[in-house]
Every structure is written in C-alpha cells, then in structure tokens.
Amino acid sequence: MITNNAYYNQGGALRLESVSFTETTTVAKWGNSTGIRIPKKVIQELNIRVNDKLQVGVSDGKIILEKKSKNNLTLRERMEEFYQRPFDEIPMIKSEEVEWGTPKGDEIW
C-alpha cells in the first residue's frame, strides 16, 4: 500500500521507508503528446482501469495523480460511462406526451 505521508529528507531524496514501494518510469514521446507509463503495481494498488479519469496536480514540485471519484462525474460523463461511447454517439430517445384520459378520482391536472 502506498502511504500518504511520503516525505523527502534534507537532500531532497525520497525516504523509502515512508512508502510501500517505489519504481522508476521514463517520460516518453507518444505522437504529439508526452506521457509516462504507470507501473503495474501502482495500477493494481489503486485499482485503476483503462479510461479511468485521473486528477493531475503539482504540489511543492511533485506531480500528484489522484483517481477521480465517480461521485464527481457530470451527467454527461456518467452517460458516456454507462453506454461505453462518446456522448454524441448515444442515441437520444425522443419522448412525447402521453394522453392518459380524463381524471378518475381526486387527481389534480
């Protein structure tokens, strides 16, 4: 398990006893983008899956990646996740008003 209390000593080196493991990865060029590969141990530890959303931040000169909670998804993102396709490709069902007849009882129309 990776702990949240990782810290650096005075020389700026990561104190290995404060985290469960460390691995080295390389920044690479992918097409027109720059990226890193996340080690398998990290993927498994944090239960990250392909197409999961990650928040990316910088704090005190460190890159922070955090798995985005599903509770923070917009309706559009939830629909894309449910239908497993981009929002523009989701078929929109047009609904029309349905006539149910005259009220029976105390309904207010």
Coordinates of C-alpha atoms in Angstrom, one line a residue:
M1 CA 0.0 0.0 0.0
I2 CA 1.2 3.5 -0.8
T3 CA 1.1 5.8 2.2
N4 CA 0.1 9.5 2.1
N5 CA 3.0 10.5 4.4
A6 CA 5.8 10.2 1.9
Y7 CA 8.4 12.8 2.7
Y8 CA 11.8 13.9 1.4
N9 CA 15.0 14.3 3.5
Q10 CA 17.1 17.4 3.6
G11 CA 19.0 16.4 0.4
G12 CA 15.7 16.0 -1.5
A13 CA 15.9 12.2 -1.7
L14 CA 12.7 10.2 -1.2
R15 CA 12.6 8.4 2.2
L16 CA 11.9 4.9 1.1
E17 CA 10.7 3.7 4.5
S18 CA 7.8 6.1 4.2
V19 CA 6.2 4.4 1.2
S20 CA 5.4 0.8 0.5
F21 CA 7.3 0.7 -2.8
T22 CA 8.9 2.9 -5.5
E23 CA 9.5 2.3 -9.1
T24 CA 11.2 4.4 -11.9
T25 CA 9.4 5.3 -15.0
T26 CA 10.5 7.3 -18.0
V27 CA 8.9 10.3 -19.7
A28 CA 8.3 9.4 -23.4
K29 CA 7.1 11.0 -26.5
W30 CA 3.8 9.5 -27.8
G31 CA 2.7 11.0 -31.1
N32 CA 2.3 14.7 -30.4
S33 CA 2.0 14.1 -26.6
T34 CA 4.4 13.4 -23.8
G35 CA 3.5 10.7 -21.3
I36 CA 4.6 8.3 -18.6
R37 CA 3.7 4.7 -18.1
I38 CA 2.2 3.9 -14.7
P39 CA 3.8 0.8 -13.2
K40 CA 1.6 -2.3 -12.9
K41 CA 2.0 -2.3 -9.1
V42 CA 0.6 1.2 -8.8
I43 CA -2.3 0.3 -11.2
Q44 CA -3.2 -2.7 -9.0
E45 CA -2.7 -0.9 -5.7
L46 CA -5.1 1.9 -6.7
N47 CA -7.5 -0.2 -8.7
I48 CA -7.0 2.0 -11.8
R49 CA -8.6 0.7 -15.0
V50 CA -8.3 1.8 -18.7
N51 CA -10.3 5.0 -19.3
D52 CA -10.5 5.9 -15.6
K53 CA -10.2 9.7 -15.0
L54 CA -7.2 10.9 -13.0
Q55 CA -6.8 14.4 -11.5
V56 CA -3.3 15.7 -12.2
G57 CA -1.8 18.4 -9.9
V58 CA 1.5 19.8 -8.8
S59 CA 2.4 20.4 -5.1
D60 CA 5.8 21.5 -3.9
G61 CA 7.5 20.5 -7.1
K62 CA 5.9 17.0 -7.1
I63 CA 3.4 15.6 -9.6
I64 CA 0.2 14.3 -7.9
L65 CA -2.1 11.8 -9.6
E66 CA -5.4 11.0 -8.0
K67 CA -8.1 8.7 -9.2
K68 CA -11.2 10.8 -9.8
S69 CA -14.2 9.7 -7.7
K70 CA -17.2 8.5 -9.7
N71 CA -19.3 10.8 -7.4
N72 CA -17.7 13.8 -9.2
L73 CA -18.8 12.8 -12.6
T74 CA -21.1 15.0 -14.6
L75 CA -24.3 13.6 -16.1
R76 CA -22.7 13.6 -19.5
E77 CA -19.7 11.6 -18.1
R78 CA -22.0 9.1 -16.4
M79 CA -23.9 8.6 -19.6
E80 CA -20.7 8.0 -21.5
E81 CA -19.5 5.5 -18.9
F82 CA -22.9 3.7 -18.9
Y83 CA -23.2 3.5 -22.7
Q84 CA -19.5 3.0 -23.3
R85 CA -19.4 5.5 -26.1
P86 CA -18.9 9.3 -26.6
F87 CA -21.9 11.4 -25.7
D88 CA -22.5 12.4 -29.3
E89 CA -22.9 8.8 -30.3
I90 CA -25.5 7.9 -27.6
P91 CA -29.0 7.5 -29.3
M92 CA -31.4 10.1 -27.8
I93 CA -34.9 8.7 -27.3
K94 CA -37.5 11.3 -28.1
S95 CA -40.4 11.2 -25.8
E96 CA -43.8 12.6 -26.4
E97 CA -46.6 13.5 -24.0
V98 CA -48.9 10.6 -23.5
E99 CA -52.7 11.1 -23.1
W100 CA -53.9 9.1 -20.2
G101 CA -57.6 10.1 -20.5
T102 CA -59.7 12.0 -18.1
P103 CA -59.0 12.1 -14.3
K104 CA -60.5 9.3 -12.3
G105 CA -60.8 10.3 -8.7
D106 CA -59.2 13.2 -6.9
E107 CA -56.2 13.8 -9.2
I108 CA -55.4 17.4 -9.9
W109 CA -54.5 18.2 -13.6

